[in-house]
mmCIF file of C-alpha atoms and ligand atoms in Angstrom:
data_model
loop_
_atom_site.group_PDB
_atom_site.id
_atom_site.type_symbol
_atom_site.label_atom_id
_atom_site.label_comp_id
_atom_site.label_asym_id
_atom_site.label_seq_id
_atom_site.Cartn_x
_atom_site.Cartn_y
_atom_site.Cartn_z
ATOM 1 C CA MET A 851 -20.238 11.784 -5.188
ATOM 2 C CA GLU A 852 -18.735 9.743 -7.982
ATOM 3 C CA THR A 853 -15.101 9.523 -8.911
ATOM 4 C CA LYS A 854 -13.336 8.024 -11.905
ATOM 5 C CA LYS A 855 -13.285 4.210 -11.827
ATOM 6 C CA ILE A 856 -10.719 1.867 -13.322
ATOM 7 C CA ASN A 857 -10.443 -1.870 -13.940
ATOM 8 C CA LEU A 858 -7.905 -3.518 -11.674
ATOM 9 C CA GLY A 859 -6.601 -6.587 -13.466
ATOM 10 C CA SER A 860 -8.715 -8.509 -15.950
ATOM 11 C CA GLN A 861 -11.078 -10.531 -13.752
ATOM 12 C CA GLY A 862 -13.738 -7.817 -13.378
ATOM 13 C CA LEU A 863 -12.643 -5.911 -10.264
ATOM 14 C CA VAL A 864 -13.551 -2.226 -10.668
ATOM 15 C CA VAL A 865 -11.993 0.263 -8.233
ATOM 16 C CA PRO A 866 -11.889 4.062 -7.810
ATOM 17 C CA ALA A 867 -8.844 5.716 -9.453
ATOM 18 C CA ILE A 868 -7.406 6.352 -5.951
ATOM 19 C CA GLY A 869 -7.771 4.062 -2.933
ATOM 20 C CA LEU A 870 -7.220 4.674 0.773
ATOM 21 C CA GLY A 871 -4.302 3.118 2.646
ATOM 22 C CA CYS A 872 -5.377 2.526 6.246
ATOM 23 C CA MET A 873 -2.117 1.272 7.793
ATOM 24 C CA GLY A 874 -1.268 4.508 9.632
ATOM 25 C CA MET A 875 -4.700 4.620 11.290
ATOM 26 C CA THR A 876 -3.529 2.264 14.046
ATOM 27 C CA GLY A 877 -0.204 1.711 15.742
ATOM 28 C CA PHE A 878 2.001 -1.356 15.436
ATOM 29 C CA GLN A 879 2.531 -3.383 18.618
ATOM 30 C CA ASP A 880 3.468 -0.741 21.209
ATOM 31 C CA GLY A 881 4.702 1.854 18.747
ATOM 32 C CA HIS A 882 3.414 3.994 15.909
ATOM 33 C CA MET A 883 3.768 3.722 12.162
ATOM 34 C CA TYR A 884 3.467 7.377 11.186
ATOM 35 C CA GLY A 885 2.846 9.282 14.412
ATOM 36 C CA SER A 886 -0.141 8.906 16.701
ATOM 37 C CA ALA A 887 -3.599 8.298 15.315
ATOM 38 C CA ASP A 888 -6.998 9.483 16.475
ATOM 39 C CA GLU A 889 -9.651 6.775 16.121
ATOM 40 C CA GLY A 890 -12.539 9.204 15.606
ATOM 41 C CA GLU A 891 -10.747 11.068 12.815
ATOM 42 C CA ALA A 892 -9.607 7.783 11.221
ATOM 43 C CA ILE A 893 -13.202 6.499 11.115
ATOM 44 C CA ALA A 894 -14.411 9.857 9.772
ATOM 45 C CA THR A 895 -11.746 9.580 7.047
ATOM 46 C CA ILE A 896 -13.045 6.145 6.023
ATOM 47 C CA HIS A 897 -16.598 7.551 5.882
ATOM 48 C CA ARG A 898 -15.461 10.571 3.847
ATOM 49 C CA SER A 899 -13.698 8.271 1.376
ATOM 50 C CA LEU A 900 -17.059 6.638 0.645
ATOM 51 C CA GLU A 901 -18.782 10.025 0.200
ATOM 52 C CA LEU A 902 -16.112 10.993 -2.342
ATOM 53 C CA GLY A 903 -16.393 7.684 -4.199
ATOM 54 C CA GLY A 904 -12.982 6.463 -3.019
ATOM 55 C CA ASN A 905 -14.426 3.395 -1.336
ATOM 56 C CA PHE A 906 -11.346 1.143 -1.578
ATOM 57 C CA LEU A 907 -9.681 0.356 1.754
ATOM 58 C CA ASP A 908 -6.266 -1.294 2.051
ATOM 59 C CA THR A 909 -5.379 -3.110 5.279
ATOM 60 C CA ALA A 910 -3.555 -6.254 6.513
ATOM 61 C CA ASP A 911 -3.695 -8.606 9.480
ATOM 62 C CA LEU A 912 -0.150 -7.435 10.318
ATOM 63 C CA TYR A 913 -1.258 -3.840 10.958
ATOM 64 C CA GLY A 914 -1.708 -3.755 14.711
ATOM 65 C CA PRO A 915 -1.634 -6.778 14.459
ATOM 66 C CA PHE A 916 -5.378 -7.015 13.842
ATOM 67 C CA LYS A 917 -6.242 -3.557 15.236
ATOM 68 C CA ASN A 918 -6.426 -2.072 11.756
ATOM 69 C CA GLU A 919 -8.894 -4.669 10.464
ATOM 70 C CA GLN A 920 -10.931 -4.193 13.650
ATOM 71 C CA LEU A 921 -11.003 -0.417 13.153
ATOM 72 C CA ILE A 922 -12.225 -0.905 9.591
ATOM 73 C CA ALA A 923 -14.957 -3.266 10.832
ATOM 74 C CA LYS A 924 -16.125 -0.544 13.196
ATOM 75 C CA ALA A 925 -16.051 2.137 10.491
ATOM 76 C CA ILE A 926 -17.948 0.211 7.822
ATOM 77 C CA GLN A 927 -20.582 -1.330 10.096
ATOM 78 C CA GLY A 928 -23.937 -1.308 8.297
ATOM 79 C CA ASN A 929 -22.285 -0.307 5.016
ATOM 80 C CA ARG A 930 -20.074 -3.319 4.271
ATOM 81 C CA ASP A 931 -21.165 -3.751 0.676
ATOM 82 C CA LYS A 932 -20.459 -0.141 -0.228
ATOM 83 C CA TYR A 933 -16.742 -0.652 0.371
ATOM 84 C CA ILE A 934 -14.120 -2.716 -1.442
ATOM 85 C CA ILE A 935 -11.812 -4.243 1.159
ATOM 86 C CA ALA A 936 -8.308 -5.473 0.467
ATOM 87 C CA SER A 937 -6.408 -7.315 3.205
ATOM 88 C CA LYS A 938 -3.230 -9.371 3.409
ATOM 89 C CA PHE A 939 -1.731 -12.369 5.209
ATOM 90 C CA GLY A 940 1.688 -13.973 5.367
ATOM 91 C CA TRP A 941 3.640 -12.455 8.231
ATOM 92 C CA GLU A 942 3.073 -15.239 10.724
ATOM 93 C CA ILE A 943 1.071 -14.181 13.770
ATOM 94 C CA ASP A 944 0.774 -16.789 16.524
ATOM 95 C CA ASP A 945 -2.221 -17.635 18.709
ATOM 96 C CA ASN A 946 -1.121 -15.055 21.296
ATOM 97 C CA ASP A 947 -1.237 -12.341 18.621
ATOM 98 C CA ASN A 948 2.573 -12.145 18.473
ATOM 99 C CA VAL A 949 4.276 -11.539 15.132
ATOM 100 C CA THR A 950 6.945 -14.259 14.767
ATOM 101 C CA TRP A 951 8.621 -12.439 11.810
ATOM 102 C CA ALA A 952 8.564 -15.646 9.754
ATOM 103 C CA ILE A 953 6.614 -15.622 6.493
ATOM 104 C CA ASN A 954 4.100 -18.446 6.233
ATOM 105 C CA GLY A 955 2.485 -19.347 2.914
ATOM 106 C CA LYS A 956 1.536 -22.917 3.819
ATOM 107 C CA LYS A 957 -1.956 -24.107 2.943
ATOM 108 C CA GLU A 958 -3.107 -24.499 6.576
ATOM 109 C CA TYR A 959 -1.836 -21.035 7.489
ATOM 110 C CA VAL A 960 -3.643 -19.404 4.532
ATOM 111 C CA LYS A 961 -6.908 -20.987 5.710
ATOM 112 C CA LYS A 962 -6.305 -19.999 9.329
ATOM 113 C CA SER A 963 -5.413 -16.413 8.365
ATOM 114 C CA VAL A 964 -8.502 -15.796 6.278
ATOM 115 C CA GLU A 965 -10.837 -16.976 9.053
ATOM 116 C CA ARG A 966 -9.085 -14.632 11.493
ATOM 117 C CA SER A 967 -9.301 -11.670 9.099
ATOM 118 C CA LEU A 968 -12.970 -12.347 8.291
ATOM 119 C CA LYS A 969 -13.691 -12.318 12.015
ATOM 120 C CA ASN A 970 -11.683 -9.139 12.663
ATOM 121 C CA LEU A 971 -13.250 -7.382 9.678
ATOM 122 C CA ASN A 972 -16.675 -8.661 10.770
ATOM 123 C CA THR A 973 -17.514 -9.726 7.233
ATOM 124 C CA ASP A 974 -18.141 -12.928 5.266
ATOM 125 C CA HIS A 975 -15.863 -11.996 2.379
ATOM 126 C CA ILE A 976 -12.708 -10.021 1.568
ATOM 127 C CA ASP A 977 -12.826 -8.479 -1.894
ATOM 128 C CA LEU A 978 -9.096 -8.680 -2.638
ATOM 129 C CA TYR A 979 -6.811 -10.910 -0.564
ATOM 130 C CA TYR A 980 -3.049 -10.601 -0.899
ATOM 131 C CA MET A 981 -0.124 -12.757 0.059
ATOM 132 C CA HIS A 982 1.839 -9.995 1.877
ATOM 133 C CA ARG A 983 5.309 -11.435 1.193
ATOM 134 C CA LEU A 984 6.562 -14.575 -0.539
ATOM 135 C CA ASP A 985 7.296 -17.540 1.752
ATOM 136 C CA LYS A 986 10.597 -18.616 0.219
ATOM 137 C CA ASN A 987 10.260 -22.076 1.840
ATOM 138 C CA THR A 988 6.834 -22.900 0.382
ATOM 139 C CA PRO A 989 6.193 -23.240 -3.352
ATOM 140 C CA ILE A 990 4.057 -20.310 -4.553
ATOM 141 C CA GLU A 991 1.796 -22.902 -6.214
ATOM 142 C CA GLU A 992 0.771 -24.268 -2.782
ATOM 143 C CA THR A 993 -0.079 -20.792 -1.455
ATOM 144 C CA VAL A 994 -2.080 -19.808 -4.541
ATOM 145 C CA GLU A 995 -3.931 -23.146 -4.623
ATOM 146 C CA ALA A 996 -5.068 -22.457 -1.061
ATOM 147 C CA MET A 997 -6.145 -18.927 -2.066
ATOM 148 C CA SER A 998 -7.943 -20.367 -5.087
ATOM 149 C CA ASP A 999 -9.961 -22.590 -2.720
ATOM 150 C CA LEU A 1000 -10.965 -19.432 -0.819
ATOM 151 C CA VAL A 1001 -12.277 -17.891 -4.055
ATOM 152 C CA LYS A 1002 -14.320 -21.042 -4.732
ATOM 153 C CA GLU A 1003 -15.720 -20.946 -1.186
ATOM 154 C CA GLY A 1004 -16.693 -17.269 -1.643
ATOM 155 C CA LYS A 1005 -14.459 -16.140 1.229
ATOM 156 C CA ILE A 1006 -12.392 -13.902 -1.026
ATOM 157 C CA GLY A 1007 -13.221 -12.246 -4.351
ATOM 158 C CA TYR A 1008 -9.854 -11.852 -6.040
ATOM 159 C CA ILE A 1009 -6.234 -12.880 -5.474
ATOM 160 C CA GLY A 1010 -3.306 -10.495 -5.050
ATOM 161 C CA LEU A 1011 0.410 -10.780 -4.266
ATOM 162 C CA SER A 1012 2.701 -8.174 -2.715
ATOM 163 C CA GLU A 1013 6.370 -7.467 -3.514
ATOM 164 C CA VAL A 1014 6.872 -10.415 -5.863
ATOM 165 C CA SER A 1015 9.204 -10.962 -8.811
ATOM 166 C CA SER A 1016 8.144 -11.499 -12.433
ATOM 167 C CA GLU A 1017 8.929 -15.203 -12.081
ATOM 168 C CA THR A 1018 6.780 -15.671 -8.982
ATOM 169 C CA VAL A 1019 3.781 -13.829 -10.384
ATOM 170 C CA SER A 1020 3.982 -15.811 -13.627
ATOM 171 C CA ARG A 1021 4.037 -19.122 -11.713
ATOM 172 C CA ALA A 1022 1.182 -17.973 -9.487
ATOM 173 C CA ASN A 1023 -0.895 -16.831 -12.440
ATOM 174 C CA ALA A 1024 -0.627 -20.293 -13.982
ATOM 175 C CA VAL A 1025 -2.417 -21.737 -10.915
ATOM 176 C CA HIS A 1026 -5.198 -19.135 -10.618
ATOM 177 C CA PRO A 1027 -5.589 -15.752 -12.370
ATOM 178 C CA ILE A 1028 -3.890 -13.107 -10.260
ATOM 179 C CA THR A 1029 -5.833 -9.842 -10.173
ATOM 180 C CA ALA A 1030 -3.264 -7.481 -8.680
ATOM 181 C CA VAL A 1031 0.302 -7.109 -7.486
ATOM 182 C CA GLN A 1032 0.986 -4.495 -4.830
ATOM 183 C CA SER A 1033 4.494 -3.097 -4.406
ATOM 184 C CA GLU A 1034 6.075 0.161 -3.360
ATOM 185 C CA TYR A 1035 6.026 2.684 -6.192
ATOM 186 C CA SER A 1036 6.506 6.433 -6.258
ATOM 187 C CA LEU A 1037 8.766 9.152 -7.674
ATOM 188 C CA PHE A 1038 11.257 7.914 -5.045
ATOM 189 C CA GLU A 1039 10.831 4.153 -5.589
ATOM 190 C CA ARG A 1040 10.796 2.736 -9.104
ATOM 191 C CA THR A 1041 12.347 -0.697 -8.576
ATOM 192 C CA VAL A 1042 9.338 -2.551 -10.084
ATOM 193 C CA GLU A 1043 9.888 -0.580 -13.273
ATOM 194 C CA GLU A 1044 13.648 -1.187 -13.279
ATOM 195 C CA ARG A 1045 13.217 -4.946 -12.707
ATOM 196 C CA GLY A 1046 10.695 -5.293 -15.564
ATOM 197 C CA ILE A 1047 7.908 -6.343 -13.181
ATOM 198 C CA LEU A 1048 5.472 -3.700 -14.482
ATOM 199 C CA ALA A 1049 6.064 -4.974 -18.019
ATOM 200 C CA THR A 1050 5.346 -8.576 -16.927
ATOM 201 C CA LEU A 1051 2.105 -7.519 -15.241
ATOM 202 C CA LYS A 1052 0.974 -5.662 -18.347
ATOM 203 C CA GLU A 1053 1.670 -8.722 -20.479
ATOM 204 C CA LEU A 1054 -0.308 -10.969 -18.099
ATOM 205 C CA GLY A 1055 -3.235 -8.535 -17.692
ATOM 206 C CA ILE A 1056 -2.558 -8.142 -13.969
ATOM 207 C CA GLY A 1057 -3.269 -4.830 -12.224
ATOM 208 C CA PHE A 1058 -0.621 -2.934 -10.287
ATOM 209 C CA VAL A 1059 -1.289 -1.235 -6.951
ATOM 210 C CA ALA A 1060 1.242 1.383 -5.833
ATOM 211 C CA TYR A 1061 1.751 1.396 -2.077
ATOM 212 C CA SER A 1062 3.508 4.265 -0.285
ATOM 213 C CA PRO A 1063 2.846 6.440 -3.380
ATOM 214 C CA LEU A 1064 3.841 9.532 -1.381
ATOM 215 C CA GLY A 1065 7.142 7.927 -0.368
ATOM 216 C CA ARG A 1066 5.698 7.348 3.137
ATOM 217 C CA GLY A 1067 4.952 11.078 3.367
ATOM 218 C CA PHE A 1068 8.340 12.288 2.073
ATOM 219 C CA LEU A 1069 6.868 13.583 -1.198
ATOM 220 C CA SER A 1070 4.181 15.596 0.619
ATOM 221 C CA GLY A 1071 6.879 18.067 1.676
ATOM 222 C CA GLN A 1072 5.672 17.953 5.285
ATOM 223 C CA ILE A 1073 8.856 16.283 6.554
ATOM 224 C CA ARG A 1074 11.717 18.748 6.553
ATOM 225 C CA SER A 1075 14.098 17.249 9.090
ATOM 226 C CA ILE A 1076 14.645 13.795 10.597
ATOM 227 C CA ASP A 1077 13.532 15.353 13.893
ATOM 228 C CA ASP A 1078 10.065 15.905 12.393
ATOM 229 C CA LEU A 1079 9.571 12.143 12.844
ATOM 230 C CA PRO A 1080 8.423 11.008 16.307
ATOM 231 C CA GLU A 1081 10.929 8.863 18.272
ATOM 232 C CA ASP A 1082 8.915 5.656 17.735
ATOM 233 C CA ASP A 1083 8.161 6.367 14.058
ATOM 234 C CA PHE A 1084 8.659 3.390 11.752
ATOM 235 C CA ARG A 1085 10.373 5.582 9.128
ATOM 236 C CA ARG A 1086 13.438 6.199 11.316
ATOM 237 C CA ALA A 1087 14.582 2.647 10.469
ATOM 238 C CA ILE A 1088 14.399 3.251 6.707
ATOM 239 C CA PRO A 1089 17.697 4.230 4.968
ATOM 240 C CA ARG A 1090 15.799 6.669 2.705
ATOM 241 C CA PHE A 1091 14.964 8.728 5.804
ATOM 242 C CA GLN A 1092 18.427 8.498 7.360
ATOM 243 C CA GLU A 1093 21.261 11.032 7.351
ATOM 244 C CA ALA A 1094 23.081 9.673 4.258
ATOM 245 C CA HIS A 1095 20.056 10.238 1.986
ATOM 246 C CA PHE A 1096 17.631 12.504 3.816
ATOM 247 C CA TYR A 1097 19.110 15.883 2.901
ATOM 248 C CA LYS A 1098 19.737 14.942 -0.758
ATOM 249 C CA ASN A 1099 16.132 13.747 -0.975
ATOM 250 C CA ILE A 1100 14.819 16.983 0.530
ATOM 251 C CA GLU A 1101 16.376 18.872 -2.400
ATOM 252 C CA LEU A 1102 14.395 16.665 -4.822
ATOM 253 C CA VAL A 1103 11.223 17.281 -2.812
ATOM 254 C CA LYS A 1104 11.818 21.046 -3.044
ATOM 255 C CA ALA A 1105 12.079 20.841 -6.846
ATOM 256 C CA ILE A 1106 8.854 18.787 -6.990
ATOM 257 C CA GLU A 1107 7.171 21.332 -4.716
ATOM 258 C CA ASN A 1108 8.214 24.223 -6.961
ATOM 259 C CA MET A 1109 6.702 22.466 -9.934
ATOM 260 C CA ALA A 1110 3.469 21.758 -8.011
ATOM 261 C CA GLU A 1111 3.269 25.406 -6.944
ATOM 262 C CA GLU A 1112 3.455 26.545 -10.570
ATOM 263 C CA LYS A 1113 0.442 24.316 -11.277
ATOM 264 C CA ASN A 1114 -1.397 25.494 -8.165
ATOM 265 C CA ILE A 1115 -1.553 22.008 -6.697
ATOM 266 C CA SER A 1116 0.185 20.343 -3.747
ATOM 267 C CA SER A 1117 3.266 18.182 -4.167
ATOM 268 C CA SER A 1118 1.209 15.179 -2.939
ATOM 269 C CA GLN A 1119 -1.266 15.782 -5.756
ATOM 270 C CA LEU A 1120 1.554 16.039 -8.289
ATOM 271 C CA ALA A 1121 3.123 12.792 -7.015
ATOM 272 C CA LEU A 1122 -0.233 10.977 -7.251
ATOM 273 C CA ALA A 1123 -1.151 12.430 -10.671
ATOM 274 C CA TRP A 1124 2.208 11.170 -11.997
ATOM 275 C CA ILE A 1125 1.278 7.618 -10.905
ATOM 276 C CA ILE A 1126 -2.279 7.837 -12.272
ATOM 277 C CA SER A 1127 -0.940 9.103 -15.621
ATOM 278 C CA LYS A 1128 0.780 5.719 -15.967
ATOM 279 C CA GLY A 1129 -2.525 3.844 -15.547
ATOM 280 C CA ILE A 1130 -1.446 2.738 -12.060
ATOM 281 C CA PHE A 1131 -3.731 2.570 -9.012
ATOM 282 C CA PRO A 1132 -2.244 4.396 -5.976
ATOM 283 C CA ILE A 1133 -3.414 3.830 -2.400
ATOM 284 C CA PRO A 1134 -2.102 6.862 -0.481
ATOM 285 C CA GLY A 1135 -2.255 6.453 3.264
ATOM 286 C CA THR A 1136 -3.783 8.996 5.565
ATOM 287 C CA LYS A 1137 -5.648 9.129 8.836
ATOM 288 C CA ARG A 1138 -7.234 12.553 8.284
ATOM 289 C CA ARG A 1139 -10.022 13.895 6.129
ATOM 290 C CA LYS A 1140 -8.031 16.953 5.069
ATOM 291 C CA TYR A 1141 -5.347 14.913 3.301
ATOM 292 C CA LEU A 1142 -7.853 12.397 1.928
ATOM 293 C CA GLU A 1143 -9.819 15.184 0.203
ATOM 294 C CA GLN A 1144 -6.633 16.658 -1.230
ATOM 295 C CA ASN A 1145 -5.425 13.264 -2.452
ATOM 296 C CA MET A 1146 -8.762 12.310 -4.038
ATOM 297 C CA ALA A 1147 -8.681 15.593 -5.998
ATOM 298 C CA ALA A 1148 -5.486 14.396 -7.722
ATOM 299 C CA VAL A 1149 -7.750 12.324 -10.009
ATOM 300 C CA ASP A 1150 -8.624 15.581 -11.811
ATOM 301 C CA VAL A 1151 -5.031 16.768 -12.292
ATOM 302 C CA ASN A 1152 -3.870 16.428 -15.895
ATOM 303 C CA LEU A 1153 -0.173 16.356 -16.667
ATOM 304 C CA SER A 1154 1.073 17.337 -20.121
ATOM 305 C CA ASN A 1155 3.894 15.429 -21.802
ATOM 306 C CA ALA A 1156 6.195 18.376 -21.083
ATOM 307 C CA GLU A 1157 5.275 18.223 -17.372
ATOM 308 C CA LEU A 1158 5.866 14.473 -17.262
ATOM 309 C CA THR A 1159 9.260 14.973 -18.900
ATOM 310 C CA LYS A 1160 10.103 17.696 -16.382
ATOM 311 C CA LEU A 1161 9.214 15.422 -13.447
ATOM 312 C CA ASP A 1162 11.324 12.661 -14.960
ATOM 313 C CA SER A 1163 14.236 15.073 -15.219
ATOM 314 C CA ILE A 1164 13.902 16.048 -11.530
ATOM 315 C CA VAL A 1165 13.952 12.391 -10.412
ATOM 316 C CA PRO A 1166 15.278 10.330 -13.340
ATOM 317 C CA LEU A 1167 14.726 6.565 -13.323
ATOM 318 C CA GLY A 1168 17.646 5.073 -11.382
ATOM 319 C CA THR A 1169 18.069 7.991 -8.954
ATOM 320 C CA ASP A 1170 19.476 6.648 -5.688
ATOM 321 C CA THR A 1171 17.149 7.915 -2.956
ATOM 322 C CA GLY A 1172 18.239 5.223 -0.467
ATOM 323 C CA LYS A 1173 16.775 1.808 0.272
ATOM 324 C CA PRO A 1174 13.063 1.633 1.147
ATOM 325 C CA TYR A 1175 13.578 -0.809 4.067
ATOM 326 C CA ASP A 1176 16.191 -1.956 6.559
ATOM 327 C CA GLU A 1177 18.318 -4.978 5.663
ATOM 328 C CA PHE A 1178 16.006 -7.570 7.257
ATOM 329 C CA SER A 1179 12.911 -6.328 5.418
ATOM 330 C CA MET A 1180 14.811 -5.921 2.137
ATOM 331 C CA GLY A 1181 15.587 -9.637 2.415
ATOM 332 C CA LEU A 1182 11.860 -10.440 2.397
ATOM 333 C CA ILE A 1183 11.318 -8.845 -1.004
ATOM 334 C CA ASP A 1184 11.207 -11.529 -3.699
HETATM 335 N N1 NAP B 651 2.123 -4.280 0.782
HETATM 336 C C1 NAP B 651 2.956 -3.723 1.627
HETATM 337 O O1 NAP B 651 3.950 -4.318 2.030
HETATM 338 C C2 NAP B 651 2.685 -2.319 2.117
HETATM 339 C C3 NAP B 651 3.724 -1.587 2.745
HETATM 340 C C4 NAP B 651 3.455 -0.282 3.156
HETATM 341 C C5 NAP B 651 2.190 0.264 2.970
HETATM 342 N N2 NAP B 651 1.194 -0.477 2.386
HETATM 343 C C6 NAP B 651 -0.164 0.084 2.195
HETATM 344 O O2 NAP B 651 -0.079 1.261 1.402
HETATM 345 C C7 NAP B 651 -0.745 2.342 2.037
HETATM 346 C C8 NAP B 651 -0.086 3.656 1.659
HETATM 347 O O3 NAP B 651 1.273 3.701 1.954
HETATM 348 P P1 NAP B 651 1.892 4.497 3.189
HETATM 349 O O4 NAP B 651 0.810 4.918 4.091
HETATM 350 O O5 NAP B 651 2.994 3.635 3.672
HETATM 351 O O6 NAP B 651 2.616 5.745 2.539
HETATM 352 P P2 NAP B 651 2.175 7.030 1.705
HETATM 353 O O7 NAP B 651 0.809 6.896 1.229
HETATM 354 O O8 NAP B 651 3.265 7.225 0.734
HETATM 355 O O9 NAP B 651 2.327 8.192 2.805
HETATM 356 C C9 NAP B 651 1.595 8.229 3.980
HETATM 357 C C10 NAP B 651 2.062 9.438 4.781
HETATM 358 O O10 NAP B 651 1.806 10.627 4.027
HETATM 359 C C11 NAP B 651 1.019 11.530 4.779
HETATM 360 N N3 NAP B 651 0.086 12.183 3.824
HETATM 361 C C12 NAP B 651 -0.878 11.573 3.087
HETATM 362 N N4 NAP B 651 -1.500 12.473 2.304
HETATM 363 C C13 NAP B 651 -0.932 13.676 2.554
HETATM 364 C C14 NAP B 651 -1.171 14.987 2.079
HETATM 365 N N5 NAP B 651 -2.077 15.227 1.135
HETATM 366 N N6 NAP B 651 -0.404 15.996 2.570
HETATM 367 C C15 NAP B 651 0.550 15.756 3.505
HETATM 368 N N7 NAP B 651 0.822 14.519 4.008
HETATM 369 C C16 NAP B 651 0.082 13.484 3.530
HETATM 370 C C17 NAP B 651 0.314 10.703 5.818
HETATM 371 O O11 NAP B 651 0.019 11.517 6.930
HETATM 372 P P3 NAP B 651 -1.045 11.118 8.070
HETATM 373 O O12 NAP B 651 -0.765 9.690 8.410
HETATM 374 O O13 NAP B 651 -0.701 12.044 9.154
HETATM 375 O O14 NAP B 651 -2.395 11.312 7.524
HETATM 376 C C18 NAP B 651 1.343 9.619 6.102
HETATM 377 O O15 NAP B 651 2.289 10.070 7.041
HETATM 378 C C19 NAP B 651 -0.636 1.980 3.530
HETATM 379 O O16 NAP B 651 -1.608 2.673 4.290
HETATM 380 C C20 NAP B 651 -0.836 0.482 3.506
HETATM 381 O O17 NAP B 651 -2.221 0.185 3.461
HETATM 382 C C21 NAP B 651 1.451 -1.746 1.959
#
């Protein structure tokens, strides 16, 4: 099956209008990201994404660490070239597979990381390779020069950056054309718009990838109480999901759900169609075929100007839905 395709950035990368976020398909260290995952269903979801034309997979060395890339390798075996794979490096992982929580953008670490990811993904190239977070102690020029070498060596296709400021992406783009910036973006998280980063990307011809486009599941309407989240769920540490904001946010979700119901679609589809209507590429995360199929169908949802205005009035730009990360992780955003 074919789905709508879009250009991501201006270097020639063509992607489906909706990608697949794979992070939740494996746990993190001894805990879970978004509840427990079933490997068989996760692999079936990756296969179904290809059947539906949504052959773009988003992963990172950090997820697991490494287990997520290894799962993808298993799923795409024999079909590597039919998928577009995006991975990321930067959170330092030592030789014992321990995450040190430092960010490392030094030249040697970039080279070491890509070899490790190529091995874990069981491939000879990564289509889109992102710096996961800015290393504030290493000039961005050094990191991007090292990534540029990887493009020349054919180890990666295109360069991306995640959660960077307008200044950083402009400096990076002067070293080597940046294809995409990936940051959190949804009806609940519009900081990149407020900080003028989307405008900078447009000016520079750089694509934007919206991660957590369903607000880490919040906008799906499936989470009704904090107790719906398992004890070891990553979201419990996020202010947006904590007492002070949770119940206010649920009221917004209910209004979004009512609007979706009137259109005979799910609130997830409405949240994704809103992003697509802005020419932005969302990568919703799921580990099950049922949600993947529903999310892919959002490509065909058309929103009128009146509907877009209504959504904007439910969650106006600047609405305080709580911070998207704890204090430590907020400090890593450029
Ligand atoms: N660059 C970065 O720093 C960064 C940070 C976070 C995420 N990411 C990437 O972005 C991807 C997407 O973000 P995300 O996974 O954090 O958040 P998300 O896409 O906003 O939400 C994922 C959650 O929504 C649920 N869900 C998905 N579709 C649904 C549907 N149709 N109905 C009901 N529930 C649905 C999933 O459930 P199930 O899991 O049960 O299927 C999961 O709990 C990740 O997988 C990862 O690859 C990148």
